[in-house]
Coordinates of C-alpha atoms and ligand atoms in Angstrom, one line a residue:
M1 CA 17.6 -12.3 17.5
C2 CA 15.7 -11.2 14.8
L3 CA 15.7 -7.8 16.3
Q4 CA 20.0 -7.6 15.9
T5 CA 21.0 -5.0 13.7
K6 CA 21.8 -6.2 10.2
M7 CA 20.1 -9.3 10.7
V8 CA 17.5 -9.5 8.0
C9 CA 14.9 -12.3 9.1
F10 CA 12.8 -14.1 6.3
F11 CA 9.7 -15.1 7.8
A12 CA 5.8 -15.7 6.9
L13 CA 3.1 -14.6 8.8
F14 CA -0.2 -16.7 9.0
V15 CA -2.8 -14.7 11.0
I16 CA -5.5 -16.9 11.5
F17 CA -8.9 -16.5 12.4
G18 CA -10.1 -19.9 13.1
C19 CA -8.6 -20.1 16.4
V20 CA -10.1 -20.1 19.7
N21 CA -11.6 -17.0 20.9
K22 CA -10.4 -15.4 17.9
V23 CA -7.1 -15.7 18.7
W24 CA -3.8 -14.5 16.5
C25 CA -2.0 -17.2 15.7
L26 CA 1.3 -16.7 13.8
Q27 CA 4.1 -18.5 12.7
S28 CA 7.3 -17.3 11.9
S29 CA 10.4 -18.6 11.3
C30 CA 14.1 -16.6 10.8
G31 CA 16.6 -16.9 7.9
A32 CA 20.4 -16.6 8.4
E33 CA 22.2 -13.1 8.8
R34 CA 22.3 -11.9 4.9
E35 CA 23.7 -8.9 3.6
P36 CA 21.3 -5.8 4.7
V37 CA 21.7 -4.6 1.3
A38 CA 20.4 -7.4 -0.8
P39 CA 17.4 -8.2 1.0
E40 CA 16.0 -10.8 -1.3
G41 CA 13.1 -11.7 -0.3
A42 CA 13.4 -10.4 2.9
A43 CA 10.7 -9.1 5.5
G44 CA 11.8 -5.4 4.1
C45 CA 9.5 -3.2 5.8
G46 CA 7.7 -5.9 6.9
C47 CA 5.4 -4.3 3.8
D48 CA 5.1 -7.7 2.1
R49 CA 4.4 -10.5 4.6
L50 CA 1.3 -9.5 6.0
Q51 CA -1.8 -11.4 5.6
R52 CA -5.2 -12.7 6.8
V53 CA -6.0 -16.1 6.1
A54 CA -10.2 -15.6 5.3
A55 CA -11.9 -16.4 7.8
A56 CA -14.6 -19.6 7.6
Q57 CA -17.9 -18.0 8.3
E58 CA -18.4 -20.0 11.5
S59 CA -15.2 -19.0 12.8
V60 CA -15.6 -15.5 13.0
E61 CA -16.6 -14.2 16.6
E62 CA -19.9 -14.1 17.6
G63 CA -21.9 -11.1 16.8
T64 CA -19.1 -9.7 14.4
E65 CA -20.3 -9.3 10.9
P66 CA -18.1 -11.7 8.3
P67 CA -16.1 -9.2 6.0
D68 CA -18.9 -9.1 3.0
P69 CA -18.4 -11.4 0.0
A70 CA -20.2 -9.6 -2.7
D71 CA -18.0 -7.6 -5.0
P72 CA -17.4 -4.4 -3.4
A73 CA -16.8 -3.0 -6.8
A74 CA -20.8 -4.0 -7.8
K75 CA -22.0 -2.7 -4.5
Y76 CA -20.8 0.9 -4.4
S77 CA -20.5 1.6 -8.2
K78 CA -22.3 4.6 -9.5
D79 CA -25.4 2.3 -11.1
S80 CA -26.0 0.1 -8.7
N81 CA -26.1 2.5 -5.9
G82 CA -28.0 5.5 -7.6
A83 CA -29.2 7.1 -4.5
V84 CA -25.9 8.3 -3.2
Q85 CA -25.6 11.9 -3.6
R86 CA -21.9 12.1 -5.1
G87 CA -22.7 16.3 -6.4
D88 CA -20.7 16.8 -2.9
A89 CA -18.5 14.7 -2.3
N90 CA -17.4 15.2 -6.2
E91 CA -15.6 18.5 -5.1
L92 CA -13.5 16.6 -2.3
L93 CA -12.1 13.8 -4.9
S94 CA -8.7 14.1 -6.4
P95 CA -8.3 16.5 -9.3
M96 CA -6.8 14.2 -12.2
V97 CA -4.3 14.4 -14.7
Y98 CA -4.2 12.8 -18.4
I99 CA -1.7 10.3 -18.5
S100 CA -1.0 9.7 -22.3
G101 CA -0.5 6.3 -22.9
G102 CA 2.3 4.8 -25.2
E103 CA 5.3 2.2 -24.5
F104 CA 7.7 2.0 -22.2
L105 CA 9.9 -0.2 -20.5
M106 CA 8.4 -2.1 -17.6
G107 CA 10.0 -3.7 -15.0
T108 CA 14.5 -4.1 -14.8
N109 CA 16.6 -6.2 -15.9
D110 CA 19.0 -5.1 -12.7
P111 CA 16.6 -6.0 -9.8
G112 CA 17.0 -4.6 -7.0
I113 CA 15.1 -7.3 -5.6
P114 CA 15.1 -10.3 -7.8
A115 CA 12.8 -12.4 -5.6
D116 CA 10.4 -9.9 -5.9
G117 CA 9.7 -10.9 -10.3
E118 CA 10.8 -6.6 -11.1
G119 CA 12.2 -8.3 -13.8
P120 CA 13.1 -9.0 -17.0
Q121 CA 12.4 -5.7 -18.5
R122 CA 9.5 -5.8 -21.0
L123 CA 8.5 -3.2 -23.4
V124 CA 5.0 -2.9 -22.4
H125 CA 2.5 -0.3 -24.4
V126 CA -0.4 1.1 -21.9
D127 CA -3.6 3.1 -23.5
S128 CA -4.3 6.3 -22.4
F129 CA -5.8 7.3 -18.7
Y130 CA -6.3 9.7 -16.1
M131 CA -4.7 9.2 -12.4
D132 CA -5.3 10.7 -9.3
V133 CA -2.6 13.1 -8.5
Q134 CA -2.3 12.2 -5.3
E135 CA -3.0 9.3 -2.7
V136 CA -6.4 9.2 -1.5
T137 CA -6.9 11.0 1.6
N138 CA -8.8 10.7 4.6
Q139 CA -10.9 13.4 4.2
Q140 CA -12.1 11.6 0.3
F141 CA -12.7 8.3 2.5
Q142 CA -14.6 9.8 5.0
S143 CA -17.1 11.5 2.3
F144 CA -17.5 8.0 0.6
V145 CA -18.1 6.7 4.1
S146 CA -20.4 9.3 4.8
A147 CA -22.3 8.6 1.4
T148 CA -22.3 4.7 1.7
D149 CA -22.0 3.8 5.2
Y150 CA -19.3 1.8 3.8
V151 CA -17.7 -0.3 6.8
T152 CA -13.9 -1.1 5.8
E153 CA -12.3 -4.9 6.2
A154 CA -10.4 -4.1 9.2
E155 CA -13.3 -2.5 11.4
K156 CA -15.2 -5.8 10.3
F157 CA -12.4 -8.1 11.4
G158 CA -11.8 -5.3 13.9
D159 CA -8.1 -5.2 14.3
S160 CA -4.9 -4.2 11.6
F161 CA -1.3 -4.6 11.6
V162 CA 0.3 -1.3 13.0
F163 CA 3.8 -0.6 12.9
E164 CA 5.8 -1.2 16.2
G165 CA 7.2 2.0 16.4
L166 CA 4.1 3.9 16.1
L167 CA 2.1 2.5 19.0
S168 CA 1.4 4.3 22.4
E169 CA 3.2 2.2 25.4
Q170 CA -0.4 1.5 26.6
V171 CA -1.4 -0.2 23.3
K172 CA 1.2 -1.9 22.9
N173 CA 1.1 -3.6 26.8
E174 CA -2.5 -4.7 25.8
I175 CA -0.9 -6.9 23.3
T176 CA 0.3 -10.6 24.5
Q177 CA 1.2 -11.9 21.0
A178 CA 3.9 -10.2 19.2
V179 CA 5.4 -11.5 16.1
A180 CA 8.4 -12.9 16.6
A181 CA 10.3 -12.5 13.7
A182 CA 8.7 -9.2 12.6
P183 CA 8.7 -7.2 16.0
W184 CA 7.6 -4.1 14.1
W185 CA 4.1 -5.5 13.1
L186 CA 1.4 -6.0 15.6
P187 CA -2.0 -6.7 15.0
V188 CA -3.8 -3.7 17.0
K189 CA -7.5 -3.8 18.2
G190 CA -9.7 -1.8 17.1
A191 CA -6.7 -0.3 14.3
N192 CA -8.9 0.6 11.4
W193 CA -8.4 4.0 9.4
K194 CA -10.1 6.1 11.6
H195 CA -7.5 5.1 14.2
P196 CA -4.1 4.5 12.4
E197 CA -2.8 3.4 15.6
G198 CA -5.5 1.9 17.8
P199 CA -8.1 3.1 19.8
D200 CA -6.4 6.0 21.0
S201 CA -5.7 7.7 18.2
N202 CA -7.2 9.6 15.2
I203 CA -6.8 11.4 12.1
T204 CA -8.6 14.4 13.0
D205 CA -5.1 16.5 12.1
R206 CA -4.6 13.9 9.4
M207 CA -7.3 14.8 6.7
D208 CA -5.2 15.1 4.1
H209 CA -2.9 12.6 5.0
P210 CA -3.0 8.8 2.7
V211 CA -6.2 7.2 4.1
L212 CA -4.3 4.0 5.5
H213 CA -5.4 0.1 6.7
V214 CA -7.7 0.1 3.5
S215 CA -7.8 -3.7 2.1
W216 CA -7.7 -4.1 -1.5
A217 CA -11.6 -4.6 -1.5
D218 CA -11.9 -1.3 0.1
A219 CA -10.0 0.4 -2.1
V220 CA -12.3 -0.9 -5.0
A221 CA -15.1 0.1 -3.5
F222 CA -14.3 3.7 -3.0
C223 CA -12.6 3.6 -6.7
S224 CA -15.9 2.3 -8.2
W225 CA -17.9 4.6 -6.0
A226 CA -16.0 7.7 -7.2
D227 CA -16.8 6.4 -10.9
K228 CA -13.0 5.6 -10.9
R229 CA -10.9 1.8 -10.9
L230 CA -7.5 0.6 -9.1
P231 CA -4.7 1.1 -12.0
T232 CA -3.4 -1.9 -13.2
E233 CA 0.4 -2.6 -11.9
A234 CA 1.5 -1.7 -15.9
E235 CA -0.4 1.8 -15.7
W236 CA 0.7 3.1 -12.2
E237 CA 4.4 1.9 -12.9
Y238 CA 4.0 3.7 -16.3
A239 CA 2.6 6.8 -14.5
C240 CA 5.5 5.9 -11.9
R241 CA 7.9 6.8 -14.9
G242 CA 6.9 9.6 -15.6
G243 CA 8.3 9.3 -19.4
L244 CA 12.1 8.8 -17.9
K245 CA 13.1 5.6 -19.7
D246 CA 14.5 3.2 -17.0
R247 CA 15.5 5.3 -13.8
L248 CA 15.2 3.9 -10.4
Y249 CA 12.6 7.0 -9.2
P250 CA 9.8 8.5 -10.5
W251 CA 12.6 11.9 -10.8
G252 CA 15.7 9.6 -11.9
N253 CA 18.3 7.7 -10.5
K254 CA 19.5 10.1 -7.3
L255 CA 18.0 9.1 -4.3
N256 CA 18.3 12.6 -3.3
P257 CA 19.6 15.0 -6.2
K258 CA 21.2 18.2 -4.7
G259 CA 20.6 17.6 -1.5
Q260 CA 16.7 17.3 -1.6
H261 CA 14.4 14.7 -0.1
Y262 CA 11.4 13.4 -3.2
A263 CA 9.7 11.2 -1.0
N264 CA 8.6 10.4 2.4
L265 CA 10.9 7.6 3.5
W266 CA 13.0 6.3 6.0
Q267 CA 16.2 8.1 7.4
G268 CA 17.7 6.0 10.0
D269 CA 18.3 2.5 11.2
F270 CA 15.3 0.5 10.8
P271 CA 13.5 -0.3 12.3
S272 CA 15.0 0.8 15.9
H273 CA 15.5 4.7 14.5
N274 CA 13.9 7.0 12.0
S275 CA 15.6 10.3 12.0
A276 CA 13.3 11.6 10.3
E277 CA 15.4 13.7 7.7
D278 CA 12.7 13.8 5.2
G279 CA 10.6 15.4 7.7
F280 CA 8.3 12.8 8.6
I281 CA 8.1 9.9 10.9
K282 CA 5.3 8.1 9.8
S283 CA 2.6 9.4 6.5
S284 CA 2.6 12.5 5.6
P285 CA 0.2 14.8 4.2
V286 CA -0.5 14.5 0.4
K287 CA 1.6 16.2 -1.7
S288 CA 4.5 16.9 0.5
F289 CA 6.9 16.8 -2.3
P290 CA 7.6 17.1 -5.8
A291 CA 5.4 15.7 -8.3
N292 CA 7.0 14.1 -11.5
N293 CA 7.3 15.2 -14.7
F294 CA 3.1 13.8 -14.8
G295 CA 2.0 15.8 -12.2
L296 CA 1.7 12.6 -9.7
Y297 CA 3.0 13.1 -5.9
D298 CA 3.9 10.2 -3.8
M299 CA 3.8 7.9 -6.3
V300 CA 7.1 6.2 -4.1
G301 CA 7.0 6.2 -0.4
N302 CA 4.3 8.0 2.1
A303 CA 1.7 5.0 1.5
W304 CA 1.9 1.7 -0.7
E305 CA -0.6 1.7 -3.3
W306 CA -2.7 -1.1 -4.3
T307 CA -3.2 -1.9 -8.1
S308 CA -5.5 -4.1 -9.7
D309 CA -3.4 -6.7 -10.2
W310 CA -3.0 -10.6 -9.1
W311 CA 0.6 -11.1 -7.6
T312 CA 2.6 -13.5 -9.9
V313 CA 7.0 -13.2 -10.1
H314 CA 7.0 -15.1 -13.2
H315 CA 7.0 -12.5 -16.3
T316 CA 8.6 -12.8 -19.9
A317 CA 10.5 -10.4 -22.2
E318 CA 7.4 -10.8 -24.3
Q319 CA 6.0 -7.1 -25.3
K320 CA 3.1 -6.7 -23.8
H321 CA -1.0 -4.8 -24.4
N322 CA -2.7 -3.2 -21.9
P323 CA -1.4 -6.2 -19.5
T324 CA -3.4 -6.7 -16.7
G325 CA -1.8 -9.3 -14.6
P326 CA -2.6 -13.2 -14.2
P327 CA -6.5 -13.8 -14.5
S328 CA -6.3 -15.3 -10.6
G329 CA -4.6 -15.3 -7.5
K330 CA -4.0 -15.1 -4.2
D331 CA -2.2 -12.0 -2.8
K332 CA -2.5 -8.6 -5.1
V333 CA 0.4 -6.3 -6.4
K334 CA 0.9 -3.0 -4.9
K335 CA 3.5 -0.2 -5.6
G336 CA 5.9 2.4 -4.5
G337 CA 7.0 1.7 -0.7
S338 CA 6.2 3.6 2.1
Y339 CA 7.3 5.3 4.8
M340 CA 9.0 2.9 6.7
C341 CA 11.0 1.6 3.5
H342 CA 14.9 1.8 3.9
K343 CA 17.8 0.5 1.7
S344 CA 18.6 -1.8 4.0
Y345 CA 15.0 -3.7 4.5
C346 CA 12.9 -2.1 2.0
Y347 CA 14.5 -1.2 -0.9
R348 CA 11.0 -0.7 -3.0
Y349 CA 10.9 2.9 -3.6
R350 CA 11.8 2.2 -6.9
C351 CA 9.3 2.3 -9.9
A352 CA 9.8 -1.1 -10.8
A353 CA 9.4 -2.6 -7.6
R354 CA 7.1 -4.3 -5.8
S355 CA 5.3 -6.6 -3.5
Q356 CA 2.3 -8.0 -2.7
N357 CA -0.5 -8.7 -0.1
T358 CA -3.7 -10.9 0.3
P359 CA -6.7 -9.0 -0.7
D360 CA -8.0 -8.5 2.6
S361 CA -5.1 -7.4 4.2
S362 CA -4.7 -3.9 5.5
A363 CA -1.6 -2.0 7.5
S364 CA -0.7 1.3 8.6
N365 CA 1.9 2.0 5.8
L366 CA -0.8 0.8 2.5
G367 CA -3.2 2.7 1.1
F368 CA -4.5 3.5 -2.7
R369 CA -5.1 5.7 -5.5
C370 CA -7.6 5.8 -8.3
V371 CA -7.4 6.0 -12.1
S372 CA -10.2 6.1 -14.9
Q373 CA -10.5 6.3 -18.2
D374 CA -12.4 9.7 -19.4
Q375 CA -12.4 12.7 -17.2
R376 CA -13.9 12.8 -13.8
Ligands
LIG401 C1 -7.3 13.3 18.4 O1 -6.6 12.9 19.3 C2 -5.3 13.6 19.8 C3 -4.2 13.5 20.1 O2 -3.4 12.6 19.2 C4 -6.5 14.5 20.8 O3 -6.0 15.5 21.5 C5 -7.7 14.7 20.6 O4 -8.6 14.7 22.1 C6 -8.3 13.4 19.6 N1 -9.7 13.6 19.0 C7 -10.9 13.4 19.3 C8 -12.0 13.5 18.6 O5 -11.1 12.3 20.2
LIG402 CA1 9.9 9.8 6.3
LIG403 CA1 2.7 6.2 -2.4

């Protein structure tokens, strides 16, 4: 029933690794029918409810290494891993732009999805920083892995979430346990950054696309290796807005100025029909759409982007200086929406929009970019 058009499902998705034979155990429930343009708390593109419940060590399948609990930032930082040659990789790292610090209005008093904690609007100051002009690409992540032998969490867990519409019939047929309330998200064995739609897929033709299926710790490890870090949510949003005040998108308030597409989103009906009017059914090469005023590409759309902040929906109008989010939490904040976002289900391709995932989550529409205090 959840597949019926114009029905938005509430669902919670718990992936429990402690089950017999590490079966994916899923609980879900559907809410009542809702107005599709006001999808508060909705699954959206299913973007926000995917989560792994961290595996207890003994429940991990035999022969599988449990995820490394060590701080990935410490393990892969330049200081602690001085033997790693970054010289060659340096040329492959993303160019960065200088983001001159200042004040901006963070969040919105006219939230598209109130349950996400988009408001209230508050005056925020961020110091200057540098930001990757693009999402981290497969090519760049490949150079990191080559230099460090890093293994992502999805590779350790042995699976990752893939949007059903991207899967081959063969892969789909092998998945016995679908997510009832979110049939478009499937846990696919062998899906990871090198195999975005499962073992029968690869990234050979996608080296300039954003790396996907990376957990928060994977993103932190990459940025540390590059001598960078993840942006705070405030830095990310300040950068997204590109100096424009209180606008919806990085380029203004109109989604398609002059009939042009400014981001890789979803056109058509989600999740059944993707017309790909913007040219792309799934991820696109980075920089396929115009940059904002700061020279940043794909801030909304293409891949969701991890930030360093823990998730909370409780904000005040109080002025803030370089906010870093709550000191702890369960989920990390991600920003910008993805190629799966459509207004009816995931109106989250706005600068003020936000969503969350547990740090060990990975999916076929979630990536990141890095920032740094100094020029890299
Ligand atoms: C990658 O996938 C394409 C089809 O998507 C296939 O033609 C090609 O052989 C694959 N390459 C490798 C190295 O597996
Ligand atoms: Ca698209
Ligand atoms: Ca993006």
